[in-house]
Coordinates of C-alpha atoms in Angstrom, one line a residue:
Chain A
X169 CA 9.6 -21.4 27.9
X170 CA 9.6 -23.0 24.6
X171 CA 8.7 -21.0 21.7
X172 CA 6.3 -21.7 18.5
X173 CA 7.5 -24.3 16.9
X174 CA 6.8 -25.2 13.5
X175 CA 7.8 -28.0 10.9
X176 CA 9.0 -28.9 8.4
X177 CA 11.1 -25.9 7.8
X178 CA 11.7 -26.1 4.3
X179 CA 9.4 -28.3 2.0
X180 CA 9.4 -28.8 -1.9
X181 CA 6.9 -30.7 -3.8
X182 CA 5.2 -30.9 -7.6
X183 CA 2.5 -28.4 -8.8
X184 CA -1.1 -30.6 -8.0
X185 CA 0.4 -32.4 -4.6
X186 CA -1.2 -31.9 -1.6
X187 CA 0.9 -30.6 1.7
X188 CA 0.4 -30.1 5.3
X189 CA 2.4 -27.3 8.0
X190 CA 2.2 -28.3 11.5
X191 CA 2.0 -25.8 14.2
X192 CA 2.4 -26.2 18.1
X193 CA 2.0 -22.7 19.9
X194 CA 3.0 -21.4 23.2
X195 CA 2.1 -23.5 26.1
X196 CA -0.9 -21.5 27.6
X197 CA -1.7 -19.4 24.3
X198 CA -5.2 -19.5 23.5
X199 CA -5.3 -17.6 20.1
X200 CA -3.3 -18.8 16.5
X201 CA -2.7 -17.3 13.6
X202 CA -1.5 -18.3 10.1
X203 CA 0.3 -15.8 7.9
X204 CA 1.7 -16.1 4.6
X205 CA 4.8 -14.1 3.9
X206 CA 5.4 -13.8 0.1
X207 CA 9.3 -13.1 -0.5
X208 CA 9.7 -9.6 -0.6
X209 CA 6.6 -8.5 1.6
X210 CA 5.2 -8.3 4.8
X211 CA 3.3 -11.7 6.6
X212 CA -0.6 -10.9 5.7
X213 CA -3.6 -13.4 7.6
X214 CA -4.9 -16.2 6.7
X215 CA -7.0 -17.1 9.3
X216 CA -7.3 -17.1 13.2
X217 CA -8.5 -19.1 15.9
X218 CA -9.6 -18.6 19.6
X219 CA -9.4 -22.2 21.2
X220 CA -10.7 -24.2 18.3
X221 CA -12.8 -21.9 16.8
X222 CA -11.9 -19.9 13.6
X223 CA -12.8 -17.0 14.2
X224 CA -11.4 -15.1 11.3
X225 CA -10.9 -16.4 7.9
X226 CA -11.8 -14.1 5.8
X227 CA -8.2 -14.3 3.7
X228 CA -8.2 -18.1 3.5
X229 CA -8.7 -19.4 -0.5
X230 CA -11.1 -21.7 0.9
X231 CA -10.8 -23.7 -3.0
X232 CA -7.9 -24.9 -1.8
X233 CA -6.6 -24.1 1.5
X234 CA -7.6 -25.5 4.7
X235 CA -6.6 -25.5 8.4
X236 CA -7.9 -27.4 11.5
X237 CA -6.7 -26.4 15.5
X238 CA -8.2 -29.9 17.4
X239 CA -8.4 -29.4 21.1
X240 CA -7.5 -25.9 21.1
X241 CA -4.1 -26.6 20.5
X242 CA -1.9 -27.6 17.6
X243 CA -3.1 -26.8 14.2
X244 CA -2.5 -28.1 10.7
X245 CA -2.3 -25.9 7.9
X246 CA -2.9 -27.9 4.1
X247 CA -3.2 -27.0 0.5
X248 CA -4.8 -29.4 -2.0
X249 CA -3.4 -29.2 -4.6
X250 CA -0.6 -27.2 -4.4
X251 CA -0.1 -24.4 -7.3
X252 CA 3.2 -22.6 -8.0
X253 CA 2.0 -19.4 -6.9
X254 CA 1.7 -20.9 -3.2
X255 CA 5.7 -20.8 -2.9
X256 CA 6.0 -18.9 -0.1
X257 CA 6.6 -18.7 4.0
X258 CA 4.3 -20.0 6.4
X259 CA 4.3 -18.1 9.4
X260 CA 2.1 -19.4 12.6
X261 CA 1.9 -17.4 16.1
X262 CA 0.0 -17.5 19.4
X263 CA -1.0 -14.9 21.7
X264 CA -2.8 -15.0 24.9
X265 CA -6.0 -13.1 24.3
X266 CA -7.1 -11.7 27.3
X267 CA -4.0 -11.1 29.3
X268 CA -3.6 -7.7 29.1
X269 CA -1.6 -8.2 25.8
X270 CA -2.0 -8.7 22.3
X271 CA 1.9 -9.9 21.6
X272 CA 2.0 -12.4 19.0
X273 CA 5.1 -14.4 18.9
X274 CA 5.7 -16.5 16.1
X275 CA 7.3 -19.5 14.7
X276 CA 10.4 -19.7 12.0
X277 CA 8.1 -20.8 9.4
X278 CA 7.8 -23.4 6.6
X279 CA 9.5 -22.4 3.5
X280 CA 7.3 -23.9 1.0
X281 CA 8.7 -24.3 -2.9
X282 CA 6.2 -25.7 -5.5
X283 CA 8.1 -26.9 -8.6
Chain B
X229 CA -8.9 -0.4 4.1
X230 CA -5.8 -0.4 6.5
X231 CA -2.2 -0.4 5.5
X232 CA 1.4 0.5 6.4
X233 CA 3.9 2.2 4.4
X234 CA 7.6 1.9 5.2
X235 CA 10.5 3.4 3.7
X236 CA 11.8 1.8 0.8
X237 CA 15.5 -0.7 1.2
X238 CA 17.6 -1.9 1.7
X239 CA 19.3 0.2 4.0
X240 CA 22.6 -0.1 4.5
X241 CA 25.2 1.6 6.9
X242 CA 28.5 1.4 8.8
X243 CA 29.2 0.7 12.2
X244 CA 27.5 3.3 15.1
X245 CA 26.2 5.3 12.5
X246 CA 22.5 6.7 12.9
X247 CA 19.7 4.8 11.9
X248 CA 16.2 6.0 10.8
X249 CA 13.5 3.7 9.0
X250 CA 10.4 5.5 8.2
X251 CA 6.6 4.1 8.9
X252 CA 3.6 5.6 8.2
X253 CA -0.2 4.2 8.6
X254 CA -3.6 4.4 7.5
X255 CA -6.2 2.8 10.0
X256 CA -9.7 2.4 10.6
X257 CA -10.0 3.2 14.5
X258 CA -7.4 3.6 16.9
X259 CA -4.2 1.3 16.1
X260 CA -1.7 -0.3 18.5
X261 CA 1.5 -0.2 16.4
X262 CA 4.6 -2.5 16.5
X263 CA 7.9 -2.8 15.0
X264 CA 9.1 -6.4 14.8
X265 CA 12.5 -7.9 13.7
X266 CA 13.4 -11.1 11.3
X267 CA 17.0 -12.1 12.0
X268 CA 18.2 -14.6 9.4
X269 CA 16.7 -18.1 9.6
X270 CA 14.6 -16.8 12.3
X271 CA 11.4 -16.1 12.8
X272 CA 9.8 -12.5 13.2
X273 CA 10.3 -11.0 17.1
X274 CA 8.4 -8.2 18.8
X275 CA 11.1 -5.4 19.0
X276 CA 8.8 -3.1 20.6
X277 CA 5.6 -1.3 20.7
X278 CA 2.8 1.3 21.5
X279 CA -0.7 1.9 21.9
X280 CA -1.5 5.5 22.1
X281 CA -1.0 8.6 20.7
X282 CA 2.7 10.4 21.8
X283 CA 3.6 6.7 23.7
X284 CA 7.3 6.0 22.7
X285 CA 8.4 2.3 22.2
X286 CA 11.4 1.0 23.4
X287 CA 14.1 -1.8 23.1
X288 CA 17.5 -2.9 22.8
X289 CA 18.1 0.7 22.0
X290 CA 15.6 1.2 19.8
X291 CA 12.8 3.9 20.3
X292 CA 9.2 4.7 18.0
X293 CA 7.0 7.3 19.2
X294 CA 3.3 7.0 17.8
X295 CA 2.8 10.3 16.2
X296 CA -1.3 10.4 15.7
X297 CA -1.3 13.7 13.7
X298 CA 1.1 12.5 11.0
X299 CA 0.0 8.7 11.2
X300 CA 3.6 8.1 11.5
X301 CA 6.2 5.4 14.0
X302 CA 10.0 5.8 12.7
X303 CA 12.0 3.6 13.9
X304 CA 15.5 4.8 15.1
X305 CA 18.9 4.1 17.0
X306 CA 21.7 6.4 18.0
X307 CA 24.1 3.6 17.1
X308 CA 23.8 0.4 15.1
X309 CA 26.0 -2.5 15.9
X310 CA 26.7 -5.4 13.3
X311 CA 24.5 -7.5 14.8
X312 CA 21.5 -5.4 14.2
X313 CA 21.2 -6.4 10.6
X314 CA 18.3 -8.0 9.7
X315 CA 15.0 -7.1 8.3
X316 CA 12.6 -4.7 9.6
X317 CA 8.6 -4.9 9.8
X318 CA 6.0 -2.2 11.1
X319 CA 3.0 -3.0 11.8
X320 CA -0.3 -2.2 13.1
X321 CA -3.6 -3.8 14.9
X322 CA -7.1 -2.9 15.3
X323 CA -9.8 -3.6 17.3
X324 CA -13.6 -4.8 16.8
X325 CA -13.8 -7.5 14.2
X326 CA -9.9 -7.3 12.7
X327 CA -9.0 -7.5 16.4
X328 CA -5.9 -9.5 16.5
X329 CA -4.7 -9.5 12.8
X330 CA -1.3 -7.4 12.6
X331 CA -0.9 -5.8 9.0
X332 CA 2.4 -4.8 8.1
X333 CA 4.0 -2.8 5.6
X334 CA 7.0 -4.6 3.5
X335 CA 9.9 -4.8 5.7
X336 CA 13.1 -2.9 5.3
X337 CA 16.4 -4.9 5.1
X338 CA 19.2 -3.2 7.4
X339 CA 22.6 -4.3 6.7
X340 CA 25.4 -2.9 8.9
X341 CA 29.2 -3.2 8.1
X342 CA 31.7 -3.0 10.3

């Protein structure tokens, strides 16, 4: 079975530009989650769906951050614009909600560097 | 609000020596509590969990036992192998409306020499 898979792995770009994360979860997992893992810390939540609903995104800087999950299934994580305190990892997972377990597997995440 | 506290790194130790990384909580509820592992360039695996009170967690020879009265689920193994470095998350989950967000303390980097 094919785990979360995430891309790009590593992206750099200018202070002001916009970028995008893609995520594709577990085949079969109806719940995502973004995280963001500052270096040197634990992942904390950005926001999470069930299907295509968001259904927690409480944590999301809405100024500037934005995510989408179109059919229930991938999602798309973007920043516009991008400032240099958004260097970080961005961590996506799935979980199948209502299977008798609340596992989350994630992704390797996208290292994200904002010069 | 709740939170996870583990013992400050990095760790380091030799070769089948003891290991012990402290966790302690503060929660809202009833948690289910998790330790999960970051290899290098890889992304964060479930090493094992628990979700009630005196349960012990188990894995690859690892073992956590959620200790209600002192908020507390150390990690430990009798005998760490090289191949066990990596870093080292706790974490916890709540029901009602946080149900599904793990919070997790700051991760404790293990490094094991042969």
């Amino acid at each position: 079975e094919a785990g979360v898979v995430q891309s790009p792995r590593y992206k750099i770009i200018e202070k002001k530009q916009p970028v995008a994360f893609w995520c594709n979860p577990i085949s079969g997992h109806n719940t995502l989650y973004w995280y963001l893992q500052n270096l040197g810390q634990g992942p904390e939540l950005l926001i999470r769906y069930e299907n295509e609903e968001a259904v927690d995104d409480s944590q999301l800087p809405k100024d500037r951050f934005s995510a989408e999950r179109l059919k229930g299934v991938d999602s798309t994580l973007k920043i516009q614009p991008a400032e240099l305190g958004d260097s970080a990892v961005y961590l996506c997972a799935s979980s199948k909600t209502g299977s008798g377990s609340d596992t989350q597997y994630f992704g390797p995440g996208t290292r994200l560097t904002v010069l | 609000g709740d939170s996870v506290t583990q013992m400050e790194g990095p760790v380091t130790l030799s070769e089948e020596a003891f290991l012990t990384i402290n966790c302690t909580y503060t929660a809202t509820g009833y948690p289910s509590l998790f330790w999960y592992v970051q290899y290098p360039g890889e992304g964060l695996q479930l090493l094992l969990k628990a979700t009630k009170a005196d349960d012990k967690g188990s894995n690859k020879g690892f073992e956590a036992t959620y200790r209600k009265e002192t908020t507390s689920f150390h990690l430990e193994k009798g005998s760490v192998q090289v191949s066990d470095s990596a870093v080292y998350f706790c974490a916890l989950s709540v029901g009602g409306t946080s149900y599904g967000k793990l919070t997790f303390g700051q991760g404790t980097i293990l490094t094991v020499h042969p």
